[in-house]
XYZ file of N, CA and C in Angstrom:
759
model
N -5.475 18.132 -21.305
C -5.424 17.550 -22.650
C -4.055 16.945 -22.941
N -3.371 17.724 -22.364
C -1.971 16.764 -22.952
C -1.029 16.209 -21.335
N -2.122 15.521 -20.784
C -1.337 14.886 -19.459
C -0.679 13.508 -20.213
N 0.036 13.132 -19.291
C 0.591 11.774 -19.684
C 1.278 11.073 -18.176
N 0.334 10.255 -18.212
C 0.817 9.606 -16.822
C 2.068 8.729 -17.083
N 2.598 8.901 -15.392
C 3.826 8.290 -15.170
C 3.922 6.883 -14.835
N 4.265 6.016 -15.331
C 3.619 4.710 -14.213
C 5.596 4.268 -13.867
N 5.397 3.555 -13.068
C 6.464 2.944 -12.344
C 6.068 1.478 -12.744
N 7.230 0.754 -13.602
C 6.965 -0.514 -13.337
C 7.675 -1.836 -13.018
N 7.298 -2.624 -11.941
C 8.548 -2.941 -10.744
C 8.322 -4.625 -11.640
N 9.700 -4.949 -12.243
C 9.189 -6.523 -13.489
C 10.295 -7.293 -12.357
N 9.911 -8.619 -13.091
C 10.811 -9.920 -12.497
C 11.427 -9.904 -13.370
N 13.272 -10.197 -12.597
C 14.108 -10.520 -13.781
C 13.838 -11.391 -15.020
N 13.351 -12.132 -14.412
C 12.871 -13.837 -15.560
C 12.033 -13.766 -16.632
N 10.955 -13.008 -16.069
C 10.230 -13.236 -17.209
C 9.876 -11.772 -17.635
N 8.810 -10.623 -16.145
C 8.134 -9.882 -17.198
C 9.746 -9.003 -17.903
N 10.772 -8.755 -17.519
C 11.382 -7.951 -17.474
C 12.411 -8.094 -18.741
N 12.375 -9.307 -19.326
C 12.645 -10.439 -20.689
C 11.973 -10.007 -21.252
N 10.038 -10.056 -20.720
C 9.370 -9.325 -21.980
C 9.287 -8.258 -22.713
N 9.876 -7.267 -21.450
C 9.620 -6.065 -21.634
C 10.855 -5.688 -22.870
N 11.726 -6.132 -22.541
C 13.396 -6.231 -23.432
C 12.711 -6.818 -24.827
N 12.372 -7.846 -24.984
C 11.638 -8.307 -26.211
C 10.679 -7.141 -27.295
N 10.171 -6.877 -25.929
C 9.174 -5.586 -27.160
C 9.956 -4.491 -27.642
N 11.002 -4.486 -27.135
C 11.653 -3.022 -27.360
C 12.899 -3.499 -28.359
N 12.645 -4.971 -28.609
C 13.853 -5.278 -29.797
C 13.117 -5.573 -30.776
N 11.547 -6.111 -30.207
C 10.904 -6.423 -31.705
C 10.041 -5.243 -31.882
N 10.450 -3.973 -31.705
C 9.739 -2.393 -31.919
C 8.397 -2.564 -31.937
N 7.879 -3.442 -31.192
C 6.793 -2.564 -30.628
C 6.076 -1.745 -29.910
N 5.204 -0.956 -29.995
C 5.008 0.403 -30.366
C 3.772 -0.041 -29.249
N 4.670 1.128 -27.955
C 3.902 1.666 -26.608
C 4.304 2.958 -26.309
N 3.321 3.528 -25.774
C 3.541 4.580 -25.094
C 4.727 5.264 -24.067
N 5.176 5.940 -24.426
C 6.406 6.468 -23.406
C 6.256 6.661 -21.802
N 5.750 5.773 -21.795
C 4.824 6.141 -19.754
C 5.719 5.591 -19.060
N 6.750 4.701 -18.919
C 6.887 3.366 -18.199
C 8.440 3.554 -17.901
N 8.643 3.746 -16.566
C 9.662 3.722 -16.228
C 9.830 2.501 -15.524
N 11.250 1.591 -15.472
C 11.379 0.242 -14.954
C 12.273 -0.036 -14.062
N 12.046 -0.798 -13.079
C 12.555 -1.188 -12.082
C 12.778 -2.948 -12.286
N 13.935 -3.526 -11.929
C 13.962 -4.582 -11.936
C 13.822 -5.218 -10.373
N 13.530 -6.598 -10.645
C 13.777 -7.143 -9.232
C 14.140 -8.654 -9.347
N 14.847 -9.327 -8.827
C 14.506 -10.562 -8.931
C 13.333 -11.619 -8.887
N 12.085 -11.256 -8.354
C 11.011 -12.175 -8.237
C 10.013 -11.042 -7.765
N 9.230 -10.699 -8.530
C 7.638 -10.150 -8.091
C 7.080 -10.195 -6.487
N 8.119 -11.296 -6.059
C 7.198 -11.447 -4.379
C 8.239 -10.542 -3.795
N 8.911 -9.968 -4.337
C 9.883 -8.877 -3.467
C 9.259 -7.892 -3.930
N 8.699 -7.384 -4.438
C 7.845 -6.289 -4.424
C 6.643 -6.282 -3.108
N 7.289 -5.658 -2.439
C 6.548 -5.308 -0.910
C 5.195 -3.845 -1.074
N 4.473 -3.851 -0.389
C 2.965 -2.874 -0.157
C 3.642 -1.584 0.082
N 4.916 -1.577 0.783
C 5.370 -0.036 1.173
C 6.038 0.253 -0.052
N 6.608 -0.517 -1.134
C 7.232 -0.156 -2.876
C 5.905 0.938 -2.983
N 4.947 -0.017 -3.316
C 3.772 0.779 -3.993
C 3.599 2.221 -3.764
N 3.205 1.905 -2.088
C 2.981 2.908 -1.869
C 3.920 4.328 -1.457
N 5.078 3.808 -1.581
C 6.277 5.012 -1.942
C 5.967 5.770 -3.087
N 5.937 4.813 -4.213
C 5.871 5.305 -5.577
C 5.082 6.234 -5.815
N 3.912 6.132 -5.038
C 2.695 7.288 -5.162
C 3.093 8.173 -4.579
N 3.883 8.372 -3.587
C 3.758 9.414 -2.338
C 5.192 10.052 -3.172
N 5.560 8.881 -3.942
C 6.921 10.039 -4.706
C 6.577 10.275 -6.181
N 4.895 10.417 -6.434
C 4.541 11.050 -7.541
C 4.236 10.295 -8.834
N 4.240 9.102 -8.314
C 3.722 8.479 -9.982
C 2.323 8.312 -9.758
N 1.718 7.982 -11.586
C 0.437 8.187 -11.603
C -0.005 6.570 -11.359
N 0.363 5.693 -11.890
C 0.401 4.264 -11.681
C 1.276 3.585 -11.315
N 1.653 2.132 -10.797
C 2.082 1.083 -10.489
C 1.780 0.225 -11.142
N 3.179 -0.853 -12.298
C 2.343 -1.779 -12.736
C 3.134 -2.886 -12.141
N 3.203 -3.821 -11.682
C 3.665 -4.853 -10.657
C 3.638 -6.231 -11.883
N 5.105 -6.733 -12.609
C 4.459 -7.862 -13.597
C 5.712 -9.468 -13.007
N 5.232 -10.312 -13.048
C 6.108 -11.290 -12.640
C 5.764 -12.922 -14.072
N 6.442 -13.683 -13.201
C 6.236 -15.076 -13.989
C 4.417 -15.698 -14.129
N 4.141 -15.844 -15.110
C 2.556 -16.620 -15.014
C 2.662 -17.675 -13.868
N 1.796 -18.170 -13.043
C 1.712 -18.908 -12.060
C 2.102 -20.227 -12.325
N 2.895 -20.844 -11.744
C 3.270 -21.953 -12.398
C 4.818 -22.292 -12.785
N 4.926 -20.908 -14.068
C 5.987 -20.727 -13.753
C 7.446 -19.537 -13.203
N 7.419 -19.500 -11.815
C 8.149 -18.737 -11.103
C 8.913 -19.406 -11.347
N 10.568 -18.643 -11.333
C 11.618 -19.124 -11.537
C 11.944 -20.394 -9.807
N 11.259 -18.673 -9.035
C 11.329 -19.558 -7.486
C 10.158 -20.157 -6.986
N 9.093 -21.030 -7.988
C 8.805 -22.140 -7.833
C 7.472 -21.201 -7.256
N 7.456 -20.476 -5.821
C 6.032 -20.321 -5.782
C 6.204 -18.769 -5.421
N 6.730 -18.259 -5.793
C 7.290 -16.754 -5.527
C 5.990 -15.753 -5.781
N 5.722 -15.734 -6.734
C 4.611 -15.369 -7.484
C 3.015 -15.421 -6.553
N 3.010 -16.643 -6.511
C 1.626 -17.148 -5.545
C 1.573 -15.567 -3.788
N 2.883 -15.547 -3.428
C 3.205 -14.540 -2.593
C 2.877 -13.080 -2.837
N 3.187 -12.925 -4.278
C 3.225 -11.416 -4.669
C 1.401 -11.045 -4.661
N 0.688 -11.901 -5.198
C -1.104 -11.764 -5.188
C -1.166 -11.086 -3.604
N -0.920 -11.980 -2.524
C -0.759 -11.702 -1.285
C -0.702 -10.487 -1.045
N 0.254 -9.956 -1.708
C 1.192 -8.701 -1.086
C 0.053 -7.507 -1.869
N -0.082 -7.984 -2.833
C -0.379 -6.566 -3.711
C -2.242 -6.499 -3.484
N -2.871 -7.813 -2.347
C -4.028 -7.259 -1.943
C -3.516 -6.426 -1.161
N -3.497 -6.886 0.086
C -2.780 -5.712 1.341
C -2.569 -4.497 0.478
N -1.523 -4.339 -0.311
C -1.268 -3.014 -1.118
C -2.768 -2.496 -1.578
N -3.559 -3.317 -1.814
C -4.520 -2.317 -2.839
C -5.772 -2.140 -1.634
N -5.178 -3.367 -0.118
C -6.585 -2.255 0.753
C -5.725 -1.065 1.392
N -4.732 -1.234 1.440
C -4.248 -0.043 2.415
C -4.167 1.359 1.542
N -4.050 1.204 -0.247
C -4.493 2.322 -0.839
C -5.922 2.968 -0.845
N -7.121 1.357 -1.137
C -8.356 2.125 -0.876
C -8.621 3.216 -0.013
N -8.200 2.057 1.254
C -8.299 3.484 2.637
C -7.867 4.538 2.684
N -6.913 5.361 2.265
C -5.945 6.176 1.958
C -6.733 6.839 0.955
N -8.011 6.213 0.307
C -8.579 7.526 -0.855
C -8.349 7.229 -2.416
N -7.101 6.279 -2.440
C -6.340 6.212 -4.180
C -7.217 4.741 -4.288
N -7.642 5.663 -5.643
C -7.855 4.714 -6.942
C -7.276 3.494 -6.800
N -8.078 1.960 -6.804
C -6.985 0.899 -6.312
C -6.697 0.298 -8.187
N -7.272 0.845 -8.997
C -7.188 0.729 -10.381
C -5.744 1.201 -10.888
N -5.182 2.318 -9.792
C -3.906 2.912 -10.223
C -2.766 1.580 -10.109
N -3.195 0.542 -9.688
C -2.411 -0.262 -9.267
C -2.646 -1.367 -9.945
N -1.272 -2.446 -10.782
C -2.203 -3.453 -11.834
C -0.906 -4.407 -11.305
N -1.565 -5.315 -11.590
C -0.482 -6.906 -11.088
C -0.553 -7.693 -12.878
N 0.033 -7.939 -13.219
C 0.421 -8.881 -14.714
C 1.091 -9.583 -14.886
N 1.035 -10.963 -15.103
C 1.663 -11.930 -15.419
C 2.121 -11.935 -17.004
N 3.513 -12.472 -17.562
C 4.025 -11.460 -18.325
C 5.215 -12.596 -18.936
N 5.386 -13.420 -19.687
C 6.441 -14.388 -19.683
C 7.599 -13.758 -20.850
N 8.936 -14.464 -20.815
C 9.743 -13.260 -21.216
C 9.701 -13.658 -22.941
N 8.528 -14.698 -23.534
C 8.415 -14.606 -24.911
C 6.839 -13.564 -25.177
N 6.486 -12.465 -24.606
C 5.185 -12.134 -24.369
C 5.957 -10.473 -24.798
N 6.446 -10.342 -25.423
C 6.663 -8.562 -25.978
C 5.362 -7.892 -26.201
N 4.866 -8.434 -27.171
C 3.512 -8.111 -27.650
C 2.682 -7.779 -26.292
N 2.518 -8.754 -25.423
C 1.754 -8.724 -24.121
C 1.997 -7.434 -24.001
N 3.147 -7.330 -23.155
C 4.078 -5.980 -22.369
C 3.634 -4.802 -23.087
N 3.625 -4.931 -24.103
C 3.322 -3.175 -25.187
C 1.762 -3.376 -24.798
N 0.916 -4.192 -24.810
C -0.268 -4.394 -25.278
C -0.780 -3.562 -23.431
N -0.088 -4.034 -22.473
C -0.634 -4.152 -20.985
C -0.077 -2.572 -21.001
N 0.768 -2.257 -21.294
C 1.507 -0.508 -21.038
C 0.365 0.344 -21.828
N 0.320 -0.132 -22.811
C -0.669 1.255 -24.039
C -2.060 0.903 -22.757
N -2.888 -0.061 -22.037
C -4.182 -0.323 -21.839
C -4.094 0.264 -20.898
N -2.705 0.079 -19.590
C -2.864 0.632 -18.449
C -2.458 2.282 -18.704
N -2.164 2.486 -19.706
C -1.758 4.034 -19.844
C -3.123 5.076 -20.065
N -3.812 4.075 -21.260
C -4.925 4.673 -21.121
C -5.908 4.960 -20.020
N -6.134 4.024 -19.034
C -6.478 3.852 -18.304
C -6.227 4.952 -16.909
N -5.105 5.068 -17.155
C -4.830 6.690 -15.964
C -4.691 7.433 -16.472
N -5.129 7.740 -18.462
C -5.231 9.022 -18.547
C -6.741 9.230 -18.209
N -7.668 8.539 -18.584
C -8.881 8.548 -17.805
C -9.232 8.803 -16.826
N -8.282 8.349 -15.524
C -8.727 8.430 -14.610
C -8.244 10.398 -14.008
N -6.773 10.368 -14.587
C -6.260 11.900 -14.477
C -4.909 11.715 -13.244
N -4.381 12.808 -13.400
C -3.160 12.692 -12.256
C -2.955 12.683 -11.048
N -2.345 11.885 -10.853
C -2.743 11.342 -8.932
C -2.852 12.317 -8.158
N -1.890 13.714 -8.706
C -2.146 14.494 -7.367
C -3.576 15.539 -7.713
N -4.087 15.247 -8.730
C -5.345 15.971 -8.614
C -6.462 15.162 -7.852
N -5.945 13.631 -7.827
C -6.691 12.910 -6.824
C -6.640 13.001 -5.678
N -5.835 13.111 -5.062
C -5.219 12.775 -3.911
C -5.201 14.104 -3.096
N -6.097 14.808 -2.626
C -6.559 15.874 -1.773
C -5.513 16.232 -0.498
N -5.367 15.038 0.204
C -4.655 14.948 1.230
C -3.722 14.148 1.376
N -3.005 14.267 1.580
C -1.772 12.540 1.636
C -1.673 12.145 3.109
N -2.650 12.642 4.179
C -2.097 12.361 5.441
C -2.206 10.536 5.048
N -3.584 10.336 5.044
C -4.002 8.930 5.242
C -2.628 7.960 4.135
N -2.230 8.575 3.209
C -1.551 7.749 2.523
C 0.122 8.053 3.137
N 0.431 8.693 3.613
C 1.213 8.910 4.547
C 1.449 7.803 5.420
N 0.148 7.976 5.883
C 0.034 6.432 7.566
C 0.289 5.053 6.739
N -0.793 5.644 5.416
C -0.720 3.745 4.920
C 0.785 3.522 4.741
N 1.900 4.278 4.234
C 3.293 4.061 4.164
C 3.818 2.981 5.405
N 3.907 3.945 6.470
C 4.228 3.835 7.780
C 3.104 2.535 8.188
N 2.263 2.089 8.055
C 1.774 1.163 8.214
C 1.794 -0.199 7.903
N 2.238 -0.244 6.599
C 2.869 -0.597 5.967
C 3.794 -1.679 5.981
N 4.991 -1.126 6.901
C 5.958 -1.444 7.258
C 5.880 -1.920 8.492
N 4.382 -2.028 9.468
C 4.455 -2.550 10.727
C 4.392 -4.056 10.945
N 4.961 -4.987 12.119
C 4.720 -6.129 11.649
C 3.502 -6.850 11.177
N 2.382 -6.820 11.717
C 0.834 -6.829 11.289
C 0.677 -6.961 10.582
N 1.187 -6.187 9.418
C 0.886 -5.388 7.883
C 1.639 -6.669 7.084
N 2.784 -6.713 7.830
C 3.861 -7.585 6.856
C 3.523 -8.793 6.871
N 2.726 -9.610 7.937
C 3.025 -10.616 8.262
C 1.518 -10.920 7.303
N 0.848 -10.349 7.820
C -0.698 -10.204 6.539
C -0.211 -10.317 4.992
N 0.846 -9.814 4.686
C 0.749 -10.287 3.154
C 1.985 -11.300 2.585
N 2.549 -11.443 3.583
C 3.420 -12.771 3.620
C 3.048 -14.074 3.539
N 1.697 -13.640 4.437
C 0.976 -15.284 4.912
C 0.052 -15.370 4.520
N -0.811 -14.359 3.400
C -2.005 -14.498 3.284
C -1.940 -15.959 2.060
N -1.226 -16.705 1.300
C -1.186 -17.769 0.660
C -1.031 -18.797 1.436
N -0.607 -18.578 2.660
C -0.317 -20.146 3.500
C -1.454 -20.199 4.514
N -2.098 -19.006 4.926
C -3.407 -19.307 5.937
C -4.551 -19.587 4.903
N -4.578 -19.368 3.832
C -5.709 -19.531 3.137
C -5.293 -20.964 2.531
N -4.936 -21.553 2.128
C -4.535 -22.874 1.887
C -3.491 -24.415 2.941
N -2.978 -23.797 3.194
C -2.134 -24.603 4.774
C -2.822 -24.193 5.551
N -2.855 -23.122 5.978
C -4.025 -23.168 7.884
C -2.622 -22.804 8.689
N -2.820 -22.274 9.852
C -2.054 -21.861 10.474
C -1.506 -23.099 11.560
N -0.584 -22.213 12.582
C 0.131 -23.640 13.162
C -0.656 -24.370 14.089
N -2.187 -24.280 14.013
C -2.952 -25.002 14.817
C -3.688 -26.078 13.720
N -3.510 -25.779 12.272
C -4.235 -26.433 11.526
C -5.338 -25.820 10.735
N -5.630 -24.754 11.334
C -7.399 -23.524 10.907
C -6.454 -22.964 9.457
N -7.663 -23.619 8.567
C -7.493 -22.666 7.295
C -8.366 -21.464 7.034
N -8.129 -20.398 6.754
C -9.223 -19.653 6.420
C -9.360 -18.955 5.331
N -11.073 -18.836 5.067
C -11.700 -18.662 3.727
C -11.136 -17.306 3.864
N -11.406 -16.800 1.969
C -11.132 -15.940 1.187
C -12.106 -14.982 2.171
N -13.403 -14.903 2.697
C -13.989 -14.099 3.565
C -13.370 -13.769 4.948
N -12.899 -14.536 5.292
C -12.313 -14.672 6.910
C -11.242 -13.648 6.752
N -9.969 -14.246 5.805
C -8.845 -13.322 5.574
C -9.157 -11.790 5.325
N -10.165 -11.603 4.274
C -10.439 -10.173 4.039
C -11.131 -9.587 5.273
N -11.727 -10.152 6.262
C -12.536 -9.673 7.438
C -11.386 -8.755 8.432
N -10.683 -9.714 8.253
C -9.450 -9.840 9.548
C -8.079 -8.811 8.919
N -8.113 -8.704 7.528
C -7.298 -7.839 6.917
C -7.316 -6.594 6.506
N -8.820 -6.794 6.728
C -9.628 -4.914 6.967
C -9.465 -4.607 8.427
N -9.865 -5.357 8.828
C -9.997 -4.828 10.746
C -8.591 -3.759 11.177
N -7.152 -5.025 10.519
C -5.711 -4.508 10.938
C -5.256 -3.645 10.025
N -5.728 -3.149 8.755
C -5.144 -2.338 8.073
C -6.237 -1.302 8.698
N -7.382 -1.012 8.894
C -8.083 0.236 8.953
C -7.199 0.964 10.487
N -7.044 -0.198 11.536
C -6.743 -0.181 12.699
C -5.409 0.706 12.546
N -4.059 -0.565 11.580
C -2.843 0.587 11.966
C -2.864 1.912 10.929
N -3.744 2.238 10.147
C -4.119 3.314 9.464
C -3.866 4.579 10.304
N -5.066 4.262 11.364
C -5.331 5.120 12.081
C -5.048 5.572 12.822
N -4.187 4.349 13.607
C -3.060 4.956 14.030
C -1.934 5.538 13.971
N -1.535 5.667 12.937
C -0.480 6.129 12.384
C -1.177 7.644 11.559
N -2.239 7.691 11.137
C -2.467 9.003 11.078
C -2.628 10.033 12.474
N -3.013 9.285 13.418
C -3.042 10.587 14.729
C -1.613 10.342 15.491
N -0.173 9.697 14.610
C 0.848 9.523 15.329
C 1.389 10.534 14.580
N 1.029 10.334 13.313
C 1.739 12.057 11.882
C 1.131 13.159 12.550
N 0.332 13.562 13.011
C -0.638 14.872 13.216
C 0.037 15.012 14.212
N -0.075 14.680 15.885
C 0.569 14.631 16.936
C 2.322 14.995 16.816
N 3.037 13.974 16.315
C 4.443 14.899 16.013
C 4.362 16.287 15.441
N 3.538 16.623 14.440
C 3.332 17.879 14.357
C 2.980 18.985 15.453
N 2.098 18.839 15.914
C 1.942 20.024 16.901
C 0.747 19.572 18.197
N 0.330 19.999 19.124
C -0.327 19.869 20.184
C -1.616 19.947 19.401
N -3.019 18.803 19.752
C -4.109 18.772 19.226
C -5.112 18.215 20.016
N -6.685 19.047 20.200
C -7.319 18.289 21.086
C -7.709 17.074 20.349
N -8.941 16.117 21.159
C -9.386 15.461 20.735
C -10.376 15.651 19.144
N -10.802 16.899 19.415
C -12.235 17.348 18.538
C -10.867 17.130 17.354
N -10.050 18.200 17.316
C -9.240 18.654 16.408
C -8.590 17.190 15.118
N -8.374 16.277 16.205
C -7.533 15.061 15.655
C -8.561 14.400 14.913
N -9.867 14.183 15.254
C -11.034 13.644 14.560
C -11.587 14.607 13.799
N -11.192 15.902 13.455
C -11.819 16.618 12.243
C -10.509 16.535 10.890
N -9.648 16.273 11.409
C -8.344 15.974 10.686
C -8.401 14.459 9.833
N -8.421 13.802 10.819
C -8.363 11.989 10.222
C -9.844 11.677 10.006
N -10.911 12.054 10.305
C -12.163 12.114 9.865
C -12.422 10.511 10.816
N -12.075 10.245 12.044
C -12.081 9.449 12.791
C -12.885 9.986 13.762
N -14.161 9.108 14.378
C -15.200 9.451 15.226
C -14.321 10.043 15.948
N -14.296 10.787 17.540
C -14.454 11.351 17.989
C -13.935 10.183 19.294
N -14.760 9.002 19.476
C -14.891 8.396 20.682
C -13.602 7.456 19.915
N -13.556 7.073 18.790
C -12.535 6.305 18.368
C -11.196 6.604 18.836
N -11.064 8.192 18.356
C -9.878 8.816 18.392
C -9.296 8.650 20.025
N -10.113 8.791 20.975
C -9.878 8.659 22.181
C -9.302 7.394 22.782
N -10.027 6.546 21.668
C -9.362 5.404 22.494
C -7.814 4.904 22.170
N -7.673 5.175 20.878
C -6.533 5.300 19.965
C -5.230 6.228 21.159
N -5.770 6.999 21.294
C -4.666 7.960 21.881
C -4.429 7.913 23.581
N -5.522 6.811 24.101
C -5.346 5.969 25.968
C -3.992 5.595 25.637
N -4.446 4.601 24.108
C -3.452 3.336 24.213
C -2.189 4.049 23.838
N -1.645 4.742 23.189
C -0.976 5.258 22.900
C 0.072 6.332 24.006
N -0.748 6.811 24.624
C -0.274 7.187 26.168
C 0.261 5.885 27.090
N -0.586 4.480 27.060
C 0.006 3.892 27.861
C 1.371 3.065 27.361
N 1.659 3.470 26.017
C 2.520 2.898 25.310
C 3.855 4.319 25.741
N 3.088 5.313 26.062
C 4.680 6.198 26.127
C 4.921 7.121 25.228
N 4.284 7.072 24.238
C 4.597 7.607 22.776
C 3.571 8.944 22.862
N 2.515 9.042 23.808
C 1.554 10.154 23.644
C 1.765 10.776 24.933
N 1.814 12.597 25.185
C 1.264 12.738 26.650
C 0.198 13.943 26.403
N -0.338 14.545 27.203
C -0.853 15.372 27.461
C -0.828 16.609 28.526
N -1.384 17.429 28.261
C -1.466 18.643 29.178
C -3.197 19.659 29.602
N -3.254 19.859 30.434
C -4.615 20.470 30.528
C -4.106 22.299 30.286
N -5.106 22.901 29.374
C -4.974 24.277 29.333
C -6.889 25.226 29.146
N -6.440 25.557 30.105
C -7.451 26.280 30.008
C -8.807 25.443 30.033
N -9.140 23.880 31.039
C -10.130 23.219 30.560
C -10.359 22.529 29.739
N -9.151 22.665 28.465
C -9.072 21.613 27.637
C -7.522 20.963 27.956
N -7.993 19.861 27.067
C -7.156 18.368 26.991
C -6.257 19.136 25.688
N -5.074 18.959 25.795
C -4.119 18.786 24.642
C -3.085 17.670 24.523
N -3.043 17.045 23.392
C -2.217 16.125 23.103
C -1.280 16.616 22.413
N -0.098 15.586 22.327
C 0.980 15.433 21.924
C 2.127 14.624 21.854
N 2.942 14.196 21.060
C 3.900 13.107 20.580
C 4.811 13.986 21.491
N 5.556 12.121 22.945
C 6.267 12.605 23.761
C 7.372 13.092 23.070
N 8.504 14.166 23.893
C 9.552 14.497 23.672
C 10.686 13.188 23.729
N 11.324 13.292 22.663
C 12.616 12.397 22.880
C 11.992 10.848 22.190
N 10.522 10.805 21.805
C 10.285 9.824 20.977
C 10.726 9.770 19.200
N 11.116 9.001 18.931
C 11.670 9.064 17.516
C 10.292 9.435 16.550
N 10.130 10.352 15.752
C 9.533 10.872 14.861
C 9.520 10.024 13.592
């Protein structure tokens, strides 16, 4: 009854972060939820921000920049959409609410806006309730961190505005279907890997064990952890008839 969610909210100097200053000189009247982060441009708000913020306990993310059009840096903005899909599949997978997460365009004569978007999104995660009563397990949101940050990940929400409209350096543009096809495949992919790379530094695990953990088939997990052996990073040992794995010695954790 008396929760009150935390939200984190990461503004552009220019505009939302003007607005936000505006509402709080022309007293209007929001909720105490909102802690602020500045940045220079919304497209610097990267998928691993987000997903820090959760893993360091807030209940929401509100992500606000220049209305389209006008970015201070011209197309800065158009980038941040990019970024904050990637962010909201690599949370789905991970289990979190992708609602915990809001993108707003926000100009710095828009006070009213800013109070209006804080009281809606506040309500909105008191509804939903506090992340860590959501959030059962953090392995998977763990990996999505670490995933995150791989090049794959980065280069997916960097480019997702220039392959979908320019086409890549052969000329191929691709549809709003194509991108999401191809952006599920590599986020589910380094997910998963990176969850049986967290488990493994932890302690020696068979196969059965690693797929009752990451809730990853069985035959999946196997193949995940070949490649991973032939990369160096995995070895194994036989005991007793079974297979045990484990994150080599002297690999960085």
């Amino acid at each position: 009854m008396n929760f009150r969610p935390k939200i984190l909210a990461i503004l552009c100097n220019w505009c939302s972060y003007a607005g936000a200053d505006l509402a709080g000189v022309s007293r209007f009247q929001y909720p105490p939820t909102t802690r602020v982060i500045r940045v220079m441009c919304s497209t610097r708000v990267e998928p691993s921000f987000v997903i820090k913020a959760f893993l360091k306990g807030v209940d929401g993310v509100l992500v606000g920049g220049c209305h389209l059009g006008d970015c201070h840096y011209v197309t800065g903005n158009y980038y941040t959409i990019g970024k904050m899909k990637i962010a909201r599949k690599l949370l789905q997978y991970a289990g979190v609410n992708v609602e915990r997460l809001r993108l707003e365009w926000i100009s710095a004569s828009e006070g009213e806006k800013f109070a209006n978007v804080v009281t809606d999104f506040t309500k909105k995660l008191t509804e939903l309730g506090p992340f860590k009563d959501e959030l059962k397990n953090d392995l998977a949101l763990k990996a999505a961190y670490y995933a995150s940050l791989k090049p794959r990940i980065r280069i997916l929400a960097a480019k997702e505005k220039m392959l979908t409209t320019q086409g890549n350096k052969y000329g191929e543009i691709y549809t709003e279907y194509e991108f999401d096809r191809i952006a599920d495949e590599i986020v589910y992919d380094e997910i998963n890997e990176e969850m049986i790379r967290i488990l493994l530094q932890q302690k020696e695990l068979t196969l059965e064990e690693i797929s009752e953990k990451t809730g990853i088939d069985k035959n999946i997990v196997f193949l995940y952890v070949m490649d991973l052996i032939k990369r160096g990073e995995v070895e194994f040992k036989e005991k007793e008839g079974i297979f045990l794995f484990s994150h080599c010695k002297g690999e960085k954790s």
